PDB file of C-alpha atoms and ligand atoms in Angstrom:
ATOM      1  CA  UNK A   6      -8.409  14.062  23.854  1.00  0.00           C
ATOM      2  CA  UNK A   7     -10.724  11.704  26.672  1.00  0.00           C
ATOM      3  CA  UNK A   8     -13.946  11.016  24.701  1.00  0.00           C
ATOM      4  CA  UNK A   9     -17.229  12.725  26.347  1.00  0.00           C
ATOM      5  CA  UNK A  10     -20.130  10.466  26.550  1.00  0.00           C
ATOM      6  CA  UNK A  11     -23.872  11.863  27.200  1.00  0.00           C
ATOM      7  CA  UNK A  12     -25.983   9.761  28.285  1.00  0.00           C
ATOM      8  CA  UNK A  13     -29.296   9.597  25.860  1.00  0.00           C
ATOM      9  CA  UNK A  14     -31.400   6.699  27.520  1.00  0.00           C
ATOM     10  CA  UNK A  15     -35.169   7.882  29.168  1.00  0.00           C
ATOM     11  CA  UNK A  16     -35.015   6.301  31.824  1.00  0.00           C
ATOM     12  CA  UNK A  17     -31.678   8.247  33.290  1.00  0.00           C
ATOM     13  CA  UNK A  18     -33.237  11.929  30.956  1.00  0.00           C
ATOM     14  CA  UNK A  19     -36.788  11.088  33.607  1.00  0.00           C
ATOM     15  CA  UNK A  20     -35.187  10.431  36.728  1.00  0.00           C
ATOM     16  CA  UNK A  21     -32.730  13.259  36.476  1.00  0.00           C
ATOM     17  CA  UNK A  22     -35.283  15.736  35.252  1.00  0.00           C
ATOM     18  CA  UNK A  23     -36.974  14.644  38.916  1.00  0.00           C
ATOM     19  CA  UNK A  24     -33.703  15.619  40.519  1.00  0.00           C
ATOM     20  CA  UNK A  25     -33.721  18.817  38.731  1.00  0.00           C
ATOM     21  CA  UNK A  26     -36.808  19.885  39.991  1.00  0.00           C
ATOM     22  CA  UNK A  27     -36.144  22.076  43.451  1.00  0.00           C
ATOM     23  CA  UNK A  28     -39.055  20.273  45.027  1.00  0.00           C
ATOM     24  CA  UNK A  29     -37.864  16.876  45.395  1.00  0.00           C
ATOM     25  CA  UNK A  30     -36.728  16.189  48.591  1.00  0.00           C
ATOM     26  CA  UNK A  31     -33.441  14.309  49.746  1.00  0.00           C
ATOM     27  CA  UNK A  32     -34.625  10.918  50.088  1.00  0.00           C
ATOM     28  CA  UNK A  33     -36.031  11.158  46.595  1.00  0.00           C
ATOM     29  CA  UNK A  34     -32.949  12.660  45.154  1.00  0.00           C
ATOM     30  CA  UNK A  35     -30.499  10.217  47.105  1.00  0.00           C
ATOM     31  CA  UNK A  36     -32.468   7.428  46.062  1.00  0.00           C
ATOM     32  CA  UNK A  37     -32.450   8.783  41.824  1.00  0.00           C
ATOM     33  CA  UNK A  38     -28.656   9.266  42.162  1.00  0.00           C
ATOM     34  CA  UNK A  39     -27.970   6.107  43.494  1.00  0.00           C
ATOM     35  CA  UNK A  40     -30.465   4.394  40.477  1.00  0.00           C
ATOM     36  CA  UNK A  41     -28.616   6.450  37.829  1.00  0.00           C
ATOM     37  CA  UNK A  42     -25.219   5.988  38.764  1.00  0.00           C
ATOM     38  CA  UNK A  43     -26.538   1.895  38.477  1.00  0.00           C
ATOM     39  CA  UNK A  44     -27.830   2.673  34.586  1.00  0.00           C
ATOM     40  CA  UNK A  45     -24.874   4.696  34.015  1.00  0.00           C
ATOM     41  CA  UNK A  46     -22.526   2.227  35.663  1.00  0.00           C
ATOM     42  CA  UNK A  47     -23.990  -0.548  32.979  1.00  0.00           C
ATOM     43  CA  UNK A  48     -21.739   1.687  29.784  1.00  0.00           C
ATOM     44  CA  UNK A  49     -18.886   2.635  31.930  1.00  0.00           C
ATOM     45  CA  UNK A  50     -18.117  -0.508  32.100  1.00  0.00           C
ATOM     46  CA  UNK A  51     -18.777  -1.994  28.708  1.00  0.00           C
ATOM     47  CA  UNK A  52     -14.938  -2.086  28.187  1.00  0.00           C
ATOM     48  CA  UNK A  53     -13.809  -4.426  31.066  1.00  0.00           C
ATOM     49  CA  UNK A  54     -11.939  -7.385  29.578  1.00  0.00           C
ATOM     50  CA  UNK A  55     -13.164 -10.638  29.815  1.00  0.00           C
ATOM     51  CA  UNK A  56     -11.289 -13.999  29.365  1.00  0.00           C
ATOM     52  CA  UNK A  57     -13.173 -17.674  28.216  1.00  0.00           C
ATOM     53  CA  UNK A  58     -13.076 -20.313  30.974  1.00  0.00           C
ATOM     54  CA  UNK A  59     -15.132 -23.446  30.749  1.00  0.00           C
ATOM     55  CA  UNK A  60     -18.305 -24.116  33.300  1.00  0.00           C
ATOM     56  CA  UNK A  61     -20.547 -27.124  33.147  1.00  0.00           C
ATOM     57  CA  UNK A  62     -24.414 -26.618  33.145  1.00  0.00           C
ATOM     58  CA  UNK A  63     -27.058 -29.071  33.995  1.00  0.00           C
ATOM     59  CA  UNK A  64     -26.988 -29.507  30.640  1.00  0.00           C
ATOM     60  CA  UNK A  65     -23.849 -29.503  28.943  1.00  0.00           C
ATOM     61  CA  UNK A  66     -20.451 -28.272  29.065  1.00  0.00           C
ATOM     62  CA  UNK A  67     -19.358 -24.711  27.496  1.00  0.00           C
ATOM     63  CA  UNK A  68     -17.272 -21.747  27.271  1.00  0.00           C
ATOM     64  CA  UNK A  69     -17.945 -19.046  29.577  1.00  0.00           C
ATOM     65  CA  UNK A  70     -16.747 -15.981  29.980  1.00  0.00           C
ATOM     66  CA  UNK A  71     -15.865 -13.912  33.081  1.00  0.00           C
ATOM     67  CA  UNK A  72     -14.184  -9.995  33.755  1.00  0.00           C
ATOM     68  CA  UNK A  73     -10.694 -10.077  33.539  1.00  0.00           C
ATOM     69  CA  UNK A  74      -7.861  -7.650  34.277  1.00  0.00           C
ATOM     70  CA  UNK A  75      -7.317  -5.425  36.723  1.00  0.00           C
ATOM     71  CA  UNK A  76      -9.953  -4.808  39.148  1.00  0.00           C
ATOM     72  CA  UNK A  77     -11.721  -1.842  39.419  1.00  0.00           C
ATOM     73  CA  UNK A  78     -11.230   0.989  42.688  1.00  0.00           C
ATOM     74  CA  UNK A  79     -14.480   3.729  42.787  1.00  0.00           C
ATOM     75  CA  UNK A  80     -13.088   6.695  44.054  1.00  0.00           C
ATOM     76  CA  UNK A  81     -15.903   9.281  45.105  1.00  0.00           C
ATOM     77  CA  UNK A  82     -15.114  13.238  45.457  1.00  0.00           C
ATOM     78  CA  UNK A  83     -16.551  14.068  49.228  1.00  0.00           C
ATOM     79  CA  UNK A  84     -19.465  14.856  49.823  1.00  0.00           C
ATOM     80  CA  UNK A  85     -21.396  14.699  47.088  1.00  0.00           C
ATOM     81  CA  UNK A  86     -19.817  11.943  45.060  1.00  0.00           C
ATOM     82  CA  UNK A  87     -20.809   9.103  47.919  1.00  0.00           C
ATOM     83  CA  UNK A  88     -24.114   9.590  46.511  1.00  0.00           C
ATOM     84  CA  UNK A  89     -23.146   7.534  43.400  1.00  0.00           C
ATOM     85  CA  UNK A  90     -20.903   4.872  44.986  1.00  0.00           C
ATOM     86  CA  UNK A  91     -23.708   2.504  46.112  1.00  0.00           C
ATOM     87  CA  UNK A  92     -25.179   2.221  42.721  1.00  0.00           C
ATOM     88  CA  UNK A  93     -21.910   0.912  40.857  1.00  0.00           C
ATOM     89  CA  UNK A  94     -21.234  -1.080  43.823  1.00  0.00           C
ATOM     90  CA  UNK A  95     -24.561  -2.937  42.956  1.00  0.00           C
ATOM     91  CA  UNK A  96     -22.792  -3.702  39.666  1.00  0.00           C
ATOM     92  CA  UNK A  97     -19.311  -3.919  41.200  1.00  0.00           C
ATOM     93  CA  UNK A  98     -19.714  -5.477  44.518  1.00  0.00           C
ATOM     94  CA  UNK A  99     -15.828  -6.561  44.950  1.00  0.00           C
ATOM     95  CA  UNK A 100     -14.563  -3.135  44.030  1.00  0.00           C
ATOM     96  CA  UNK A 101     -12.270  -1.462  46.474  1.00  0.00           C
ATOM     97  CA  UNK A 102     -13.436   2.116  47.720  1.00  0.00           C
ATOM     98  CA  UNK A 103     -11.445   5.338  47.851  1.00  0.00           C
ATOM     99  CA  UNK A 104     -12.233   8.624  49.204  1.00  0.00           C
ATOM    100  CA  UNK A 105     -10.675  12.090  48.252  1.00  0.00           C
ATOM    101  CA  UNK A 106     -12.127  15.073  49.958  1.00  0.00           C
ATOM    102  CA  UNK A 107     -12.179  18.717  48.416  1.00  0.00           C
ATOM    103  CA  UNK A 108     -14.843  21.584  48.921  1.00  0.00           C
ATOM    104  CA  UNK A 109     -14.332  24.808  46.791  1.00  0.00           C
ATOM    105  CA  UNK A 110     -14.143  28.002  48.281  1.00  0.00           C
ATOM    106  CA  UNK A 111     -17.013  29.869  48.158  1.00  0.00           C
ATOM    107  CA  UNK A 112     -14.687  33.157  47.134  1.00  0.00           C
ATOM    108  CA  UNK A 113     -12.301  31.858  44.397  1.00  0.00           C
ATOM    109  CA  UNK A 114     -14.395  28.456  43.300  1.00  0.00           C
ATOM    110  CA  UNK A 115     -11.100  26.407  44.037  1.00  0.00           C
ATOM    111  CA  UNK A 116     -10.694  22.930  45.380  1.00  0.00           C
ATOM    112  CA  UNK A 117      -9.483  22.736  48.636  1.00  0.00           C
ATOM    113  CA  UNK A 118      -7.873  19.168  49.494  1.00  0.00           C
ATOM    114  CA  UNK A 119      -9.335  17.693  53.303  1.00  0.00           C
ATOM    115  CA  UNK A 120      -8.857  14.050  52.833  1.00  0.00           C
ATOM    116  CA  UNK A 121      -7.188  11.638  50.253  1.00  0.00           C
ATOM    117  CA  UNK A 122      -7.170   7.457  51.274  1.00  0.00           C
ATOM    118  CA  UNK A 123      -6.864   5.259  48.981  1.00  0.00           C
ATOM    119  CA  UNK A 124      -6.624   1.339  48.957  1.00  0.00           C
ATOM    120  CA  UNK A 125      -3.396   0.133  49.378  1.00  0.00           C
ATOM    121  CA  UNK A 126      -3.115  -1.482  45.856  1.00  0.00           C
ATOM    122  CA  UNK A 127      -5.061   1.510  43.326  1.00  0.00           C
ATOM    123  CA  UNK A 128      -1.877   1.882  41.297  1.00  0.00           C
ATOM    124  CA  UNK A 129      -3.021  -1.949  39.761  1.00  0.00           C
ATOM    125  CA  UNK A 130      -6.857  -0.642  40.099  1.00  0.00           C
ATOM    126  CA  UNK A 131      -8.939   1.159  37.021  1.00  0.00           C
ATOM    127  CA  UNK A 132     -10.197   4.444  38.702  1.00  0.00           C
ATOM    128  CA  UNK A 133     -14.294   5.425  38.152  1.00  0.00           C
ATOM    129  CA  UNK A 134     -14.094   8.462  39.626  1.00  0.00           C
ATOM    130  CA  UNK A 135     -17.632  10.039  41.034  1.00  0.00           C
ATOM    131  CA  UNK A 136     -19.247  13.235  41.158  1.00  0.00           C
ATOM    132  CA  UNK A 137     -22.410  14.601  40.563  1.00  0.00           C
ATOM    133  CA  UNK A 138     -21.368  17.859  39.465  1.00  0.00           C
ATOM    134  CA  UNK A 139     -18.792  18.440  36.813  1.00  0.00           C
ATOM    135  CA  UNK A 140     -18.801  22.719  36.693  1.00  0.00           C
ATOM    136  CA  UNK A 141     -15.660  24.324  36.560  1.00  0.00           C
ATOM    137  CA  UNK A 142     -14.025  21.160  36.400  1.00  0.00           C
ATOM    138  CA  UNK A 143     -11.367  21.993  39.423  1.00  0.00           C
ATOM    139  CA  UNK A 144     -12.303  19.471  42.049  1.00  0.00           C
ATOM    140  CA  UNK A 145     -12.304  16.789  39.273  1.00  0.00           C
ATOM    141  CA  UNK A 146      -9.181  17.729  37.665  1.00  0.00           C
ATOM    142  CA  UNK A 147      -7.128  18.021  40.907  1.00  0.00           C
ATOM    143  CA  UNK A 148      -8.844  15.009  42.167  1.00  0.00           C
ATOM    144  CA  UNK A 149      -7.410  13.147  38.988  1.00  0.00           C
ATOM    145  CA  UNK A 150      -4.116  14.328  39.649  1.00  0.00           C
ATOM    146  CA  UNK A 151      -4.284  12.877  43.261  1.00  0.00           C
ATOM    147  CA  UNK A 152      -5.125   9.764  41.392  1.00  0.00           C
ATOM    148  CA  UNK A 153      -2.142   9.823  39.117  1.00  0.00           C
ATOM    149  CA  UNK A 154       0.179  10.491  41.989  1.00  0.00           C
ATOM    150  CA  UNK A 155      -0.520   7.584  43.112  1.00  0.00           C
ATOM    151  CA  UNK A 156       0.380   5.781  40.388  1.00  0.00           C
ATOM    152  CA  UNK A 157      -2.922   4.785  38.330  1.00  0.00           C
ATOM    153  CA  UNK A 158      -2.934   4.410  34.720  1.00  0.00           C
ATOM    154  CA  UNK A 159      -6.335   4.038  33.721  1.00  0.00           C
ATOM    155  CA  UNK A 160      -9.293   6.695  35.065  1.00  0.00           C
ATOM    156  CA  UNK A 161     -13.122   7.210  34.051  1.00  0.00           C
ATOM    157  CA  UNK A 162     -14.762   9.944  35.109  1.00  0.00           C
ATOM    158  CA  UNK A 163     -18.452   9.949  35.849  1.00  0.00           C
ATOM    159  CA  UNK A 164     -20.816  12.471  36.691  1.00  0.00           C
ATOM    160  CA  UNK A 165     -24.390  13.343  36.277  1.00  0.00           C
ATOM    161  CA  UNK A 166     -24.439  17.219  35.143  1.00  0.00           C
ATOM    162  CA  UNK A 167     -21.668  18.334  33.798  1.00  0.00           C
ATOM    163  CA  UNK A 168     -21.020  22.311  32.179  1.00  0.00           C
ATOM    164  CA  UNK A 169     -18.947  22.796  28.921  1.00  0.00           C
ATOM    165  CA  UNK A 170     -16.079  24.954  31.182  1.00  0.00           C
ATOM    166  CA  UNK A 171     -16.010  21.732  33.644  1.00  0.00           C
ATOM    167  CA  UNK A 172     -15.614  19.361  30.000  1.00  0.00           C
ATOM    168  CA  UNK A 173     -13.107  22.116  28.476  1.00  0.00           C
ATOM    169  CA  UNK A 174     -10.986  21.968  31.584  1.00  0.00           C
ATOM    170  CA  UNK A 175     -10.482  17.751  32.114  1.00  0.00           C
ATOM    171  CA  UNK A 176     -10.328  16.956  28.587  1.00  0.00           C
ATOM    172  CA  UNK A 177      -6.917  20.224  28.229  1.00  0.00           C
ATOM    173  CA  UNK A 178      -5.601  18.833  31.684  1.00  0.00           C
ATOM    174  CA  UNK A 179      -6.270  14.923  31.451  1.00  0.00           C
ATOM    175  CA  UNK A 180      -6.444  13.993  27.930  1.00  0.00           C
ATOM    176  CA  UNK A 181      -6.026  10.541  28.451  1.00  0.00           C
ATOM    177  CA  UNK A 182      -9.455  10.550  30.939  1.00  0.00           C
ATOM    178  CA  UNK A 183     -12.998   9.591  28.981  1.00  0.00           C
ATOM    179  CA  UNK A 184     -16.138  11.864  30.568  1.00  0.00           C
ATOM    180  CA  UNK A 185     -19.359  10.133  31.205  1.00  0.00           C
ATOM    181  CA  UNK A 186     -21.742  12.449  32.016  1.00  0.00           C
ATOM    182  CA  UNK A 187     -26.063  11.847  32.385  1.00  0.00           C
ATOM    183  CA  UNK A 188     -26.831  15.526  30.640  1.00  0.00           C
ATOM    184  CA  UNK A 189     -24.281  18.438  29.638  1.00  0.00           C
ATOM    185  CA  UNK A 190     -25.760  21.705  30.495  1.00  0.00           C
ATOM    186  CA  UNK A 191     -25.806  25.183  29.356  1.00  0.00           C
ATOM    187  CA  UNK A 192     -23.444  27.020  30.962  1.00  0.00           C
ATOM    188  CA  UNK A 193     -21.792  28.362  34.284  1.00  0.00           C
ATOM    189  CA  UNK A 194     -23.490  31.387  36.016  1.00  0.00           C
ATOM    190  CA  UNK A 195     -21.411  34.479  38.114  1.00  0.00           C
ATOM    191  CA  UNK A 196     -21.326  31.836  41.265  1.00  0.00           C
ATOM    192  CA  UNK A 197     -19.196  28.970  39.214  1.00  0.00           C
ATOM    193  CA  UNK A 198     -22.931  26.880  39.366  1.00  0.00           C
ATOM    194  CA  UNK A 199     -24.327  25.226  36.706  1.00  0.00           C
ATOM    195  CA  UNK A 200     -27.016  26.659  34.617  1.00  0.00           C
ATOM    196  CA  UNK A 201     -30.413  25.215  34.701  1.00  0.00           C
ATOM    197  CA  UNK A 202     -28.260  22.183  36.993  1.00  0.00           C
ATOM    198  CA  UNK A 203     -29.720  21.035  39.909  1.00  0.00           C
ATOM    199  CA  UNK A 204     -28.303  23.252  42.543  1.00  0.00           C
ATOM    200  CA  UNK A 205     -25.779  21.791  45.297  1.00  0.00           C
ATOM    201  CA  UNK A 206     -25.499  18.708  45.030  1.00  0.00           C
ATOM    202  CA  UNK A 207     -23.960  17.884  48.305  1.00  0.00           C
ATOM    203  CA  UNK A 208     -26.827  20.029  50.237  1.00  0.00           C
ATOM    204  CA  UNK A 209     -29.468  18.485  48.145  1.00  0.00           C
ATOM    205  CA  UNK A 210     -27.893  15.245  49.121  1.00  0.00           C
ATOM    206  CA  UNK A 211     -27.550  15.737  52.607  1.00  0.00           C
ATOM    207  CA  UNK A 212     -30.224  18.349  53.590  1.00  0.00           C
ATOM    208  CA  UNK A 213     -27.794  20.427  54.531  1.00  0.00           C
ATOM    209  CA  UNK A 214     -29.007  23.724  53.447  1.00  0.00           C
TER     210      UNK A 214
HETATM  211  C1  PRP B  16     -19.328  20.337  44.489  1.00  0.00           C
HETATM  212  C2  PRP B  16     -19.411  19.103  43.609  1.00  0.00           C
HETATM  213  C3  PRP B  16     -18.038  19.015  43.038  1.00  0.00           C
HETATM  214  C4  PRP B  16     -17.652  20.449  42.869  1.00  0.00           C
HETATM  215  C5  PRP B  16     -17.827  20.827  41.431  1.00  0.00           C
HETATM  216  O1  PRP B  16     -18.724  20.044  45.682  1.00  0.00           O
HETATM  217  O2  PRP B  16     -19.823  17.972  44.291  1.00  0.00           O
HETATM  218  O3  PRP B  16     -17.116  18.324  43.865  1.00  0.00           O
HETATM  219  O4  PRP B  16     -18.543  21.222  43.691  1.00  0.00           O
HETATM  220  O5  PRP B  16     -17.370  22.106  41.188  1.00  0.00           O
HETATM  221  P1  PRP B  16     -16.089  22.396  40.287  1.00  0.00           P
HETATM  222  O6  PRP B  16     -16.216  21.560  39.056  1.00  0.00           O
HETATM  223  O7  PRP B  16     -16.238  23.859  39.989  1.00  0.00           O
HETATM  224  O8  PRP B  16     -14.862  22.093  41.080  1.00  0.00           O
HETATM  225  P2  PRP B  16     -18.630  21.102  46.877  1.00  0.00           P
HETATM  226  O9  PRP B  16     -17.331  21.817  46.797  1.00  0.00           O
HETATM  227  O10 PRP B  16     -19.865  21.943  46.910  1.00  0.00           O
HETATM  228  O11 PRP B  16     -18.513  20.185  48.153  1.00  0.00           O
HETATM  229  P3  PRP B  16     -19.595  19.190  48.819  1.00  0.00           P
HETATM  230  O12 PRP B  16     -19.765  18.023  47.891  1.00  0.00           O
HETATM  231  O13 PRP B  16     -18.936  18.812  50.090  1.00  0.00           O
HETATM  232  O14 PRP B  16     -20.885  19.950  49.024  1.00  0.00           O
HETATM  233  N1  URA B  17     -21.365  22.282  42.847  1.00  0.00           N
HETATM  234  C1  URA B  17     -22.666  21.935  42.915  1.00  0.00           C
HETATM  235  O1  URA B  17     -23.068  21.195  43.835  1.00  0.00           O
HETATM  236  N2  URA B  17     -23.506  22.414  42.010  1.00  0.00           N
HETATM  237  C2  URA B  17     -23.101  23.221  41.005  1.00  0.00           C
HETATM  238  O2  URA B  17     -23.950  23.626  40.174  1.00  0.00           O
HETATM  239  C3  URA B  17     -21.738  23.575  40.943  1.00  0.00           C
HETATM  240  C4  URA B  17     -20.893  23.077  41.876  1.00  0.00           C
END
């Protein structure tokens, strides 16, 4: 089964409980997403190989070490999920970028696909794949799948609020993907939302409501 991380740090528990609150507007809430998907971003990645090369300093010669391995492709579910892509790329400013686009009906809370493009080489990439909200865990399961298609091997998935149902649902479908999540919440109410959550993510995003 993928291992579930929660995140337990104060920094990411202060500036989500900001985005929590239904008063904060969308340039605040961008702008917390964006800095949390950075801290996050910093244990996601604790597992990238590196190799030892040597490097001179003004001082003396040594053994370095730089990231090895395959390179890394962040793959963000539309719309919401483009809110965490600037962050990593902070930490990850060579990675590729790929986009897969899915909205869930508002009657049966299933992903519908609207877009998939990927780079050209993400079958030799390792997949984060972003999204702030983890609730039924549809979009992010068939949005893995996509993935897979396509021929990748290794996937993270990282979101910021995340319901049990959501973590039930990747860790029976994908086994083989770890969850890295900010908080894991209560529950799911009637609507397929999570429960105390943030609300939509996209809209809150966006200001689209
Ligand atoms: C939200 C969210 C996830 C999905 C989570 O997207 O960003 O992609 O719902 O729900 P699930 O786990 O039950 O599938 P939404 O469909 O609202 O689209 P948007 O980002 O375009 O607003
Ligand atoms: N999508 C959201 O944006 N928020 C939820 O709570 C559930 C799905």
């Amino acid at each position: 089964m993928g291992k579930l991380h929660v995140f337990d740090h104060p920094l990411i528990a202060h500036k989500l409980s900001i985005m929590r609150n239904k008063n904060t507007g969308s340039k605040d809430f961008r702008q917390l997403l964006e800095e949390i998907s950075l801290l996050m971003g910093y244990e996601v990645t604790r597992n990238l190989p590196t190799v030892d090369y040597e490097i001179e300093t003004p001082v003396a010669k040594m053994t370095a070490k730089k990231i090895s391995g395959k390179k890394v492709a962040i793959v963000p579910i539309l719309r919401a999920g483009l809110g965490m892509v600037d962050g990593l790329l902070t930490l990850l400013p060579v990675a590729k970028v790929g986009h897969i686009g899915l909205y869930r009906d508002p009657e049966t809370h299933e992903p519908v696909e609207y877009y998939c493009k990927m780079p050209s080489d993400i079958q030799d990439r390792n997949v984060i794949l972003v999204d702030p909200m983890l609730a039924t865990g549809g979009s992010a399961s068939d949005a893995i799948t996509m993935i897979k298609k396509r021929g990748c091997k290794q996937i993270q998935l990282m979101c910021l609020v995340a319901a049990p149902e959501g973590v039930k649902k990747i860790q029976e479908d994908h086994p083989d993907v770890d969850i890295f999540v900010a908080a894991l919440d209560e529950k799911l109410n009637d609507h397929a939302y999570i429960v105390p959550g943030l609300g939509d993510a996209g809209d809150r995003i966006f200001g689209t409501k």
